[in-house]
Rosetta silent file (secondary structure, phi, psi, omega in degrees, C-alpha in Angstrom):
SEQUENCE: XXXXXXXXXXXXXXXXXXXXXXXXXXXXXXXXXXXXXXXXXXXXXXXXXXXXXXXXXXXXXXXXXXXXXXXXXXXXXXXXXXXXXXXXXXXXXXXXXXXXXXXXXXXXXXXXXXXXXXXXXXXXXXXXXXXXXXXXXXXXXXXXXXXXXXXXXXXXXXXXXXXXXXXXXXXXXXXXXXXXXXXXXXXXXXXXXXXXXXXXXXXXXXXXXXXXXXXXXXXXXXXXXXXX
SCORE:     score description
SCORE:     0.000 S_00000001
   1 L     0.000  118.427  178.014   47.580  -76.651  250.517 S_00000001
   2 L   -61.902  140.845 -163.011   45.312  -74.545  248.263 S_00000001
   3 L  -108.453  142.049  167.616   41.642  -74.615  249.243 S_00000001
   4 L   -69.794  162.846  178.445   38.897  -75.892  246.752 S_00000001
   5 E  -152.792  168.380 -177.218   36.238  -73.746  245.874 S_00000001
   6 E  -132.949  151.706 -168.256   33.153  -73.735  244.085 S_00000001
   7 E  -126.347  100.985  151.328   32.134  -70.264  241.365 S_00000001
   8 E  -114.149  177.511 -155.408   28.523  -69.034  241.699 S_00000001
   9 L   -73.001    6.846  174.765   27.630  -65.895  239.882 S_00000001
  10 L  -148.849   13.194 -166.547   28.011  -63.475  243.178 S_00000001
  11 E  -155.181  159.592  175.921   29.833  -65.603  245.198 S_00000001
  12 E  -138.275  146.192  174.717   32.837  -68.279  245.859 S_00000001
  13 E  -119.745  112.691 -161.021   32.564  -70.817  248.223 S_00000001
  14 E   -77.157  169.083 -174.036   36.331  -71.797  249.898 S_00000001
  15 L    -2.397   66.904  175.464   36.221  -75.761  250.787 S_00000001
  16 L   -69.022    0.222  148.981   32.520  -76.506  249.951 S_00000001
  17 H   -83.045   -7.416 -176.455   32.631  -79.999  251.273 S_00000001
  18 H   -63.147 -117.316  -87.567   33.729  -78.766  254.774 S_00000001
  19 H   -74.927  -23.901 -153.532   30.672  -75.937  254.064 S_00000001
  20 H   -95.391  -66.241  165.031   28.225  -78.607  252.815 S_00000001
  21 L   -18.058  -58.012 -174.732   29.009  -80.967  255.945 S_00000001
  22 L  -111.329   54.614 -179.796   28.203  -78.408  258.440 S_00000001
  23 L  -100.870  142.357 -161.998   25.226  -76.228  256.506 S_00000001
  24 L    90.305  -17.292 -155.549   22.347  -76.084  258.808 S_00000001
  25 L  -151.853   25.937  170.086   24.411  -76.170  262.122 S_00000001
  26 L   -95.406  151.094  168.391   26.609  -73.403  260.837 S_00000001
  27 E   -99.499   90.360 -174.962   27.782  -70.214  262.627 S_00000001
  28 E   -81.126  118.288 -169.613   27.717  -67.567  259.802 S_00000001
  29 L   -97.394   42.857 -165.152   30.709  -64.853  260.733 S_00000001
  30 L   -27.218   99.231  177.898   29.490  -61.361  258.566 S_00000001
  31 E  -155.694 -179.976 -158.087   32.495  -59.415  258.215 S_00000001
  32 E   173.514 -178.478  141.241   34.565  -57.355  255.747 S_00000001
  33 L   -61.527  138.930  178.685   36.121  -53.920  255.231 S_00000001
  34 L   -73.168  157.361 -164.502   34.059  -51.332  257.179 S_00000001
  35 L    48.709   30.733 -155.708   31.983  -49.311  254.619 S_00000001
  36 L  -100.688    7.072  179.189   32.418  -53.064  252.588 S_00000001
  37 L    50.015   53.494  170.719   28.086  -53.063  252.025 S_00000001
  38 L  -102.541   12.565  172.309   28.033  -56.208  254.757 S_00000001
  39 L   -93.437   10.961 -179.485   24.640  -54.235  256.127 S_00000001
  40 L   -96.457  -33.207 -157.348   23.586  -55.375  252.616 S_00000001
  41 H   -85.926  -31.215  177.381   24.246  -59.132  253.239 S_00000001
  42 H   -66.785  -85.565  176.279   22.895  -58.689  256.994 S_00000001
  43 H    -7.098  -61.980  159.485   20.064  -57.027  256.129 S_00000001
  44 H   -51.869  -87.619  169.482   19.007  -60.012  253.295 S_00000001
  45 H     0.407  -95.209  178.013   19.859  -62.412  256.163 S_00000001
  46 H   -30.893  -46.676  179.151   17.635  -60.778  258.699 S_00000001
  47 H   -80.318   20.300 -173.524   14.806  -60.489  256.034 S_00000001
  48 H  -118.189  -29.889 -150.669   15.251  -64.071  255.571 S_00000001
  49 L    27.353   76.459  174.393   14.967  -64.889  259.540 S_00000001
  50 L  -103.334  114.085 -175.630   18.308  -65.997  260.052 S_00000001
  51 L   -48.644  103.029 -171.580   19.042  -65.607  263.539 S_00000001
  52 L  -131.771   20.581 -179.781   21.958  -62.706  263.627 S_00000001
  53 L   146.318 -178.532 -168.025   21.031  -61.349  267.383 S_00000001
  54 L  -134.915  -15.735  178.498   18.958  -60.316  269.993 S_00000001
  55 L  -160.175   84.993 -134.468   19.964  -57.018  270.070 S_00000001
  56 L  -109.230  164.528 -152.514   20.687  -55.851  266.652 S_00000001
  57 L  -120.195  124.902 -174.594   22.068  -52.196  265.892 S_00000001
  58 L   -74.687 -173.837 -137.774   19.318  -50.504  263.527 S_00000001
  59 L   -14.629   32.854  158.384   19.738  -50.444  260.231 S_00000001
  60 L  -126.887   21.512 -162.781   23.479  -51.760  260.152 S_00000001
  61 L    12.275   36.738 -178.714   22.306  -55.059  261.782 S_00000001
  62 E   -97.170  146.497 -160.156   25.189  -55.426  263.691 S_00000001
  63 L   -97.393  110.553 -174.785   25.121  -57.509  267.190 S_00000001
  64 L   -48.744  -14.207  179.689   25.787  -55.510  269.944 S_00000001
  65 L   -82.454  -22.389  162.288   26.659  -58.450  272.042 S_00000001
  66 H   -73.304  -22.329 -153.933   29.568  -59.256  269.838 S_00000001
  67 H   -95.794   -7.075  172.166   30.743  -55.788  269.901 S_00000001
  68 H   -88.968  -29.345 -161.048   31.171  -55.842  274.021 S_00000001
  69 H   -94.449  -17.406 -177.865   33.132  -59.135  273.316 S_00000001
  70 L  -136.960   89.665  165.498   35.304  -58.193  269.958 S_00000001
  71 L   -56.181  153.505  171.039   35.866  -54.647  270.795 S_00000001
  72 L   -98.874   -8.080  141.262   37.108  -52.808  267.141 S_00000001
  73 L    -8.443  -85.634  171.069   39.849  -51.798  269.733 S_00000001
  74 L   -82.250    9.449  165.700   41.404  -54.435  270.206 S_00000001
  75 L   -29.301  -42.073 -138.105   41.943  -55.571  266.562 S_00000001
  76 L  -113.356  -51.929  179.400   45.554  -55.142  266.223 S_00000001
  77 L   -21.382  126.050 -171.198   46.541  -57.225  269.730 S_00000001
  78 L   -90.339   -7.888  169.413   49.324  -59.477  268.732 S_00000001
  79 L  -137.667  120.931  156.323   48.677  -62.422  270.750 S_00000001
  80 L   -36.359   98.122 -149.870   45.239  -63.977  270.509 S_00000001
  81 L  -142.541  151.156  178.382   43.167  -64.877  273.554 S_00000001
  82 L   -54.883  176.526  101.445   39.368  -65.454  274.138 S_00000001
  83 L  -104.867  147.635 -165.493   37.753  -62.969  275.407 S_00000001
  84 L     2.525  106.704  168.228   35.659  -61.486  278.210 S_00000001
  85 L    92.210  -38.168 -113.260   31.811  -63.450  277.904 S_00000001
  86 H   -67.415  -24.346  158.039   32.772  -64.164  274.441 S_00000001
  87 H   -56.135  -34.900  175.856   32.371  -67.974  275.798 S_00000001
  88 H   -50.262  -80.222 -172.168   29.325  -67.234  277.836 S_00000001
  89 H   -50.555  -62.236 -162.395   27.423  -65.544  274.610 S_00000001
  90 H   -41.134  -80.870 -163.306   28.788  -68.281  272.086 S_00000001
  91 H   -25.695  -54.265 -171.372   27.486  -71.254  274.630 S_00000001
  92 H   -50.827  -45.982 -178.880   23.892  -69.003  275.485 S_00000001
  93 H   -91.056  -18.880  158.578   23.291  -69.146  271.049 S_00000001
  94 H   -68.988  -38.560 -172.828   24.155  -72.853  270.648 S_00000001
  95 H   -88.098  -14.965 -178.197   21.764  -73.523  272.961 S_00000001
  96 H   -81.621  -25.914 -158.675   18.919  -71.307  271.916 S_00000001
  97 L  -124.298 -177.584  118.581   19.391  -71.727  267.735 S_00000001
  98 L   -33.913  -47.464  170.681   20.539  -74.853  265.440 S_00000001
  99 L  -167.743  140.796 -147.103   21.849  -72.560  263.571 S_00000001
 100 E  -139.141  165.275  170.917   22.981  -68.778  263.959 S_00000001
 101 E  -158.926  167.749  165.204   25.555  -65.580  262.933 S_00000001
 102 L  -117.006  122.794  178.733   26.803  -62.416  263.573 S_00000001
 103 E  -126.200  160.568 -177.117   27.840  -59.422  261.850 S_00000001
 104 L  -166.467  121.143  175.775   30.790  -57.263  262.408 S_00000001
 105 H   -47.166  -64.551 -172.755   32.542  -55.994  259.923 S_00000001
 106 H   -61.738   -9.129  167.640   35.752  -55.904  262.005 S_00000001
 107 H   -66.530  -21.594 -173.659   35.362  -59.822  263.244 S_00000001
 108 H   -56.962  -39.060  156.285   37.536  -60.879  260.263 S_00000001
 109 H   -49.672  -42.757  155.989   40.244  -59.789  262.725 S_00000001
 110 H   -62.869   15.344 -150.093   39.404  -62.324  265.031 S_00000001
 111 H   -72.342  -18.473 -160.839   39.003  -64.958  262.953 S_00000001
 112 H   -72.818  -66.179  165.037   42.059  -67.120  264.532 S_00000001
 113 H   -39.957  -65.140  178.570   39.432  -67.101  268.025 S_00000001
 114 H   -43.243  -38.676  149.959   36.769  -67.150  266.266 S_00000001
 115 H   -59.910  -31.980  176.074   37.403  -70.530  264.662 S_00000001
 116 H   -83.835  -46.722 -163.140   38.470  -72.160  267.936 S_00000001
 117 H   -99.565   -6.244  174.268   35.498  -70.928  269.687 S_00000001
 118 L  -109.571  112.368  155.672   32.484  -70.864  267.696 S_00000001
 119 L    -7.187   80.161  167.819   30.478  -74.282  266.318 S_00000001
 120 L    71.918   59.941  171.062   31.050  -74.612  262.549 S_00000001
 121 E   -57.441  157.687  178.659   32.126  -71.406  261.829 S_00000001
 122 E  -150.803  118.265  169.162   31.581  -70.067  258.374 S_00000001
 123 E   -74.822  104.494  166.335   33.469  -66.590  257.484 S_00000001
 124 E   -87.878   98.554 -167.048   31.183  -64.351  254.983 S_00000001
 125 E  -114.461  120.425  143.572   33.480  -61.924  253.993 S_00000001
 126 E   -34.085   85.980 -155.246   32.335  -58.890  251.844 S_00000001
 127 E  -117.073  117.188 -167.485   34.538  -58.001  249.484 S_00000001
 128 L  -136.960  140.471  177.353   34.280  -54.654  247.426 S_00000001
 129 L   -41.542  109.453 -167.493   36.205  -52.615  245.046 S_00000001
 130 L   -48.901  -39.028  171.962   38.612  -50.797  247.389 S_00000001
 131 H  -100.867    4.700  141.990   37.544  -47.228  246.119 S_00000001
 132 H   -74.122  -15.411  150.808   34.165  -47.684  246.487 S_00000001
 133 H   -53.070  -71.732  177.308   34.953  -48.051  249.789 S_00000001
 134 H   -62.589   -9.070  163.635   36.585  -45.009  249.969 S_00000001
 135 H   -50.818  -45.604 -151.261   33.337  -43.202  247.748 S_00000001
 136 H   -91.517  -14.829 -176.117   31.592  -44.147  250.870 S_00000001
 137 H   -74.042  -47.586 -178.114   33.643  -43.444  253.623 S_00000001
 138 H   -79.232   19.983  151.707   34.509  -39.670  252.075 S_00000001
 139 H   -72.145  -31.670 -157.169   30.820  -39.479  251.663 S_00000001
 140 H  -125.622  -12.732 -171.651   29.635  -40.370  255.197 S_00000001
 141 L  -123.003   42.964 -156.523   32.625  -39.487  257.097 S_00000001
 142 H   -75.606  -33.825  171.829   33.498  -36.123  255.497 S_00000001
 143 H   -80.066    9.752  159.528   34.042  -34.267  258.729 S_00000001
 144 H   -88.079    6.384  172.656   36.388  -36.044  259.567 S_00000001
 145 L    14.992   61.007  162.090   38.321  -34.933  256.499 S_00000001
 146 L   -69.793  151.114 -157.376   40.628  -38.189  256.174 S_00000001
 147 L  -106.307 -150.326 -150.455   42.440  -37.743  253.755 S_00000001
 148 H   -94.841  -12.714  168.548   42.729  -40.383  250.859 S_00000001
 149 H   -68.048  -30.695  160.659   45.431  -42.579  251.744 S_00000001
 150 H   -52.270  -32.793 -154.770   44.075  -42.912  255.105 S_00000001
 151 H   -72.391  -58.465  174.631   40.652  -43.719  253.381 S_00000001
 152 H   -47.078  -63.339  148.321   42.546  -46.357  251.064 S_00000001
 153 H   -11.130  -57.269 -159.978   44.336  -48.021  254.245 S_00000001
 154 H   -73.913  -48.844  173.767   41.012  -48.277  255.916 S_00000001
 155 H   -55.049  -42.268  171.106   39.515  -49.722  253.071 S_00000001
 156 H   -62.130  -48.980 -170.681   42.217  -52.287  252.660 S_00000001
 157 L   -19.173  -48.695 -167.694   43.117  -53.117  256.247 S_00000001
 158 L   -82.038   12.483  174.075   41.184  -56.340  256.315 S_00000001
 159 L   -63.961  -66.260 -173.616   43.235  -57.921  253.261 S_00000001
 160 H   -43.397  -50.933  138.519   45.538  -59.452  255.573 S_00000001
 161 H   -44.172  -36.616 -177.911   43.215  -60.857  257.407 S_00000001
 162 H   -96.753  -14.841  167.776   41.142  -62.509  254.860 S_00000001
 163 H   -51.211  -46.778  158.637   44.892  -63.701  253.223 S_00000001
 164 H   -43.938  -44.952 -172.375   44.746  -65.897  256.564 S_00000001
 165 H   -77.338  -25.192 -164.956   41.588  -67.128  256.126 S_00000001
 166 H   -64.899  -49.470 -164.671   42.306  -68.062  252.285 S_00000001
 167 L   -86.406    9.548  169.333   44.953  -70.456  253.464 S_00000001
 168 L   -76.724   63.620 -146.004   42.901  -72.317  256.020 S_00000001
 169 L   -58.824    4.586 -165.496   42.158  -75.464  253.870 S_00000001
 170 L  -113.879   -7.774 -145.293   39.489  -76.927  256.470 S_00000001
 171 L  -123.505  114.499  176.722   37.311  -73.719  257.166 S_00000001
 172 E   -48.448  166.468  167.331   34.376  -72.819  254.888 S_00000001
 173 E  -161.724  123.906  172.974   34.872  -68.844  253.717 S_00000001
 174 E  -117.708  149.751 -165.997   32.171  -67.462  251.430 S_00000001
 175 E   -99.593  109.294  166.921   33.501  -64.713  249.288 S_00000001
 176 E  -100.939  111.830  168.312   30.811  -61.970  248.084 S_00000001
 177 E   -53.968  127.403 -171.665   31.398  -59.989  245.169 S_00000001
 178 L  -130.430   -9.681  174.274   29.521  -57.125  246.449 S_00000001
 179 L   -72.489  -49.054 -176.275   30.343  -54.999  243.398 S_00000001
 180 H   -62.152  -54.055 -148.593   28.328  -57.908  241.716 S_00000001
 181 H   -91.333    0.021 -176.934   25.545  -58.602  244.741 S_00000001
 182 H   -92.707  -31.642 -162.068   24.956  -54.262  244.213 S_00000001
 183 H   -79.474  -41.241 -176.700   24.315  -54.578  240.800 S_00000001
 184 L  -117.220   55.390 -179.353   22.198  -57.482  240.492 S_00000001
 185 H   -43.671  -48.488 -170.067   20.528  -58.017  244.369 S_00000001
 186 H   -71.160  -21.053 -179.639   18.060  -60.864  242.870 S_00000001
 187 H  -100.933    0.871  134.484   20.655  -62.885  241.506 S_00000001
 188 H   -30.792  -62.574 -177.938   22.676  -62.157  245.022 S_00000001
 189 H   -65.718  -16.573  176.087   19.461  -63.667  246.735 S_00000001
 190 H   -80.200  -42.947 -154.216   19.197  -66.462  244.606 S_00000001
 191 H   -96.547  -26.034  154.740   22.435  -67.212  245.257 S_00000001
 192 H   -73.931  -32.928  158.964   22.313  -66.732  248.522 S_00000001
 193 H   -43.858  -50.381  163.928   19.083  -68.514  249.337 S_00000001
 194 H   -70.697  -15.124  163.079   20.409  -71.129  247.644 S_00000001
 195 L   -92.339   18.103  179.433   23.501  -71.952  249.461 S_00000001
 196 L  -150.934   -9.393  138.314   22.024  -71.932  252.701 S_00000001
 197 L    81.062   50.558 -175.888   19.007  -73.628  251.720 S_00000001
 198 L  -116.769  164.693 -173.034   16.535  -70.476  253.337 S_00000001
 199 L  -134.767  160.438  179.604   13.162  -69.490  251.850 S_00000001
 200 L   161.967 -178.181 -141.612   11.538  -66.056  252.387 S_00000001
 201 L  -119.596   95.574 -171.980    9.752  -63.323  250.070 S_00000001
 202 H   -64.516  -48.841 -162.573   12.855  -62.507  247.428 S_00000001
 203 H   -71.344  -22.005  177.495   10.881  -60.192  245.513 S_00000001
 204 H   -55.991  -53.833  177.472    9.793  -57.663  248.698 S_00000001
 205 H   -62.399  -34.809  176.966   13.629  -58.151  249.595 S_00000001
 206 H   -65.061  -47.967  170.247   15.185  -57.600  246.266 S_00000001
 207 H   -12.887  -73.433  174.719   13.167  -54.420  246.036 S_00000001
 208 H   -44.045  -86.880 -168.063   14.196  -53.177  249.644 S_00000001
 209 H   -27.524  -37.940 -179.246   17.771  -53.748  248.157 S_00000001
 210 H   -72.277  -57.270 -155.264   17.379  -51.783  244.887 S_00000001
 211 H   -86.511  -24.587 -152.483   16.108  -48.788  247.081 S_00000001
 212 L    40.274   35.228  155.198   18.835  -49.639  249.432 S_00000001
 213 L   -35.025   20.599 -164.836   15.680  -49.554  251.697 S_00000001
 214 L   -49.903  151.033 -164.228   17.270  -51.344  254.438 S_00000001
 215 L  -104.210  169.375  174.414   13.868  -51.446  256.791 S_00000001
 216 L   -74.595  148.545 -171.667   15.252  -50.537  260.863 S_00000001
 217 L   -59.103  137.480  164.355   16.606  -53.678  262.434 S_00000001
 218 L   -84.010  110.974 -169.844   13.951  -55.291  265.134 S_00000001
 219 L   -65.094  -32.515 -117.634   15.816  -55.109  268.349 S_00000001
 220 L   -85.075  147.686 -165.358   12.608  -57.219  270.034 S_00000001
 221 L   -74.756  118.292 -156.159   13.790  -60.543  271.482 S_00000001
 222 L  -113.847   23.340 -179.784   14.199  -62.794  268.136 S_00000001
 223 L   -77.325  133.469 -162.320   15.175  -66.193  270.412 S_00000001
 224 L    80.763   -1.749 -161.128   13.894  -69.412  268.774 S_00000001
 225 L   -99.741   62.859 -141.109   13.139  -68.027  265.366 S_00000001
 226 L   -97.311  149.416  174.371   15.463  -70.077  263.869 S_00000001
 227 L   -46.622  158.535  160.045   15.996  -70.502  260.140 S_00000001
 228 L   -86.746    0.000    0.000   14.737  -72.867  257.536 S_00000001
């Protein structure tokens, strides 16, 4: 069964009446290819104060508490199973927000768990022009002097994964053009702001974004501060 979607000018939205049904009381999933600019979409998130942790990684805003429970490790494991806390933490953020996320690039692997176990998941997956990936990886990872097919692999890897998610006809998935959300950040925020129905100070954030100014994440206990 093919999933409907809705076209916004940085974005796709996979079944939007599933997504409309559970918006407010959604579990927003951040994830992508690694060097995929999802510290762009966290970041805007976070400057929004949408509840993405308690103990946030600076400036890649990723939640360290997922990362004990969805190891990047363990990716690849061929038969799916919960894992260690990952019930514990999930229960511990239903009861503290309304509504809440995480990001990790590398959760798109999990998404088969991830759907059984979190409250109205919604997959954001970050999707960017495969050799801009690889600009940034042989930029940032250069001593590690991969070479470019490896880079190209790395970049790709998470296609398969999000081919899974594409065919899940019940499960919101929003798609970000991130080649698009780089170029144009305010009409990213618009579009984001608007599909999640949050308010916050667009032009201070679109700046930060233009500068790629991410500010460092606040680790400081962010419990109750739940979105609008």
């Amino acid at each position: 069964m093919t999933a409907a979607y809705d076209a916004h000018r940085t974005l796709f939205v996979l079944n939007p009446d599933r997504f409309a049904e559970v918006r407010g009381a959604e579990t927003l999933v951040i994830c992508g290819a690694a060097r995929g600019m999802t510290s762009m979409v966290s970041y805007a998130l976070h400057a929004l104060n949408y509840p993405l942790g308690e103990r946030l990684g600076p400036l890649n805003y990723e939640d360290r508490e997922f990362l004990d429970c969805l190891p990047e490790t363990l990716r690849l494991q061929s038969r799916w199973r919960p894992l260690r806390g990952l019930r514990r933490l999930v229960r511990a953020r239903n009861a503290a927000y309304p509504r809440w996320g995480f990001k990790l690039p590398h959760a798109i692997f999990y998404a088969p768990v991830l759907r059984r176990r979190l409250r109205n998941p919604v997959f954001v997956v970050c999707v960017r022009n495969p050799l801009g990936t690889v600009s940034s990886i042989s930029r940032r990872e250069a001593k590690k002097a991969m070479s470019f097919d490896r880079m190209y692999r790395h970049a790709t890897a998470y296609q398969r994964a999000l081919s899974w998610l594409l065919r899940q006809a019940d499960l919101p998935v929003v798609l970000i053009n991130m080649d698009a959300a780089k170029a144009n950040p305010g009409r990213f925020l618009n579009d984001l702001t608007e599909l999640l129905a949050l308010k916050g100070n667009l032009h201070r954030i679109k700046a930060e974004l233009e500068q790629n100014g991410y500010s460092a994440a606040d680790t400081g206990d962010r419990r109750g501060q739940a979105a609008g």
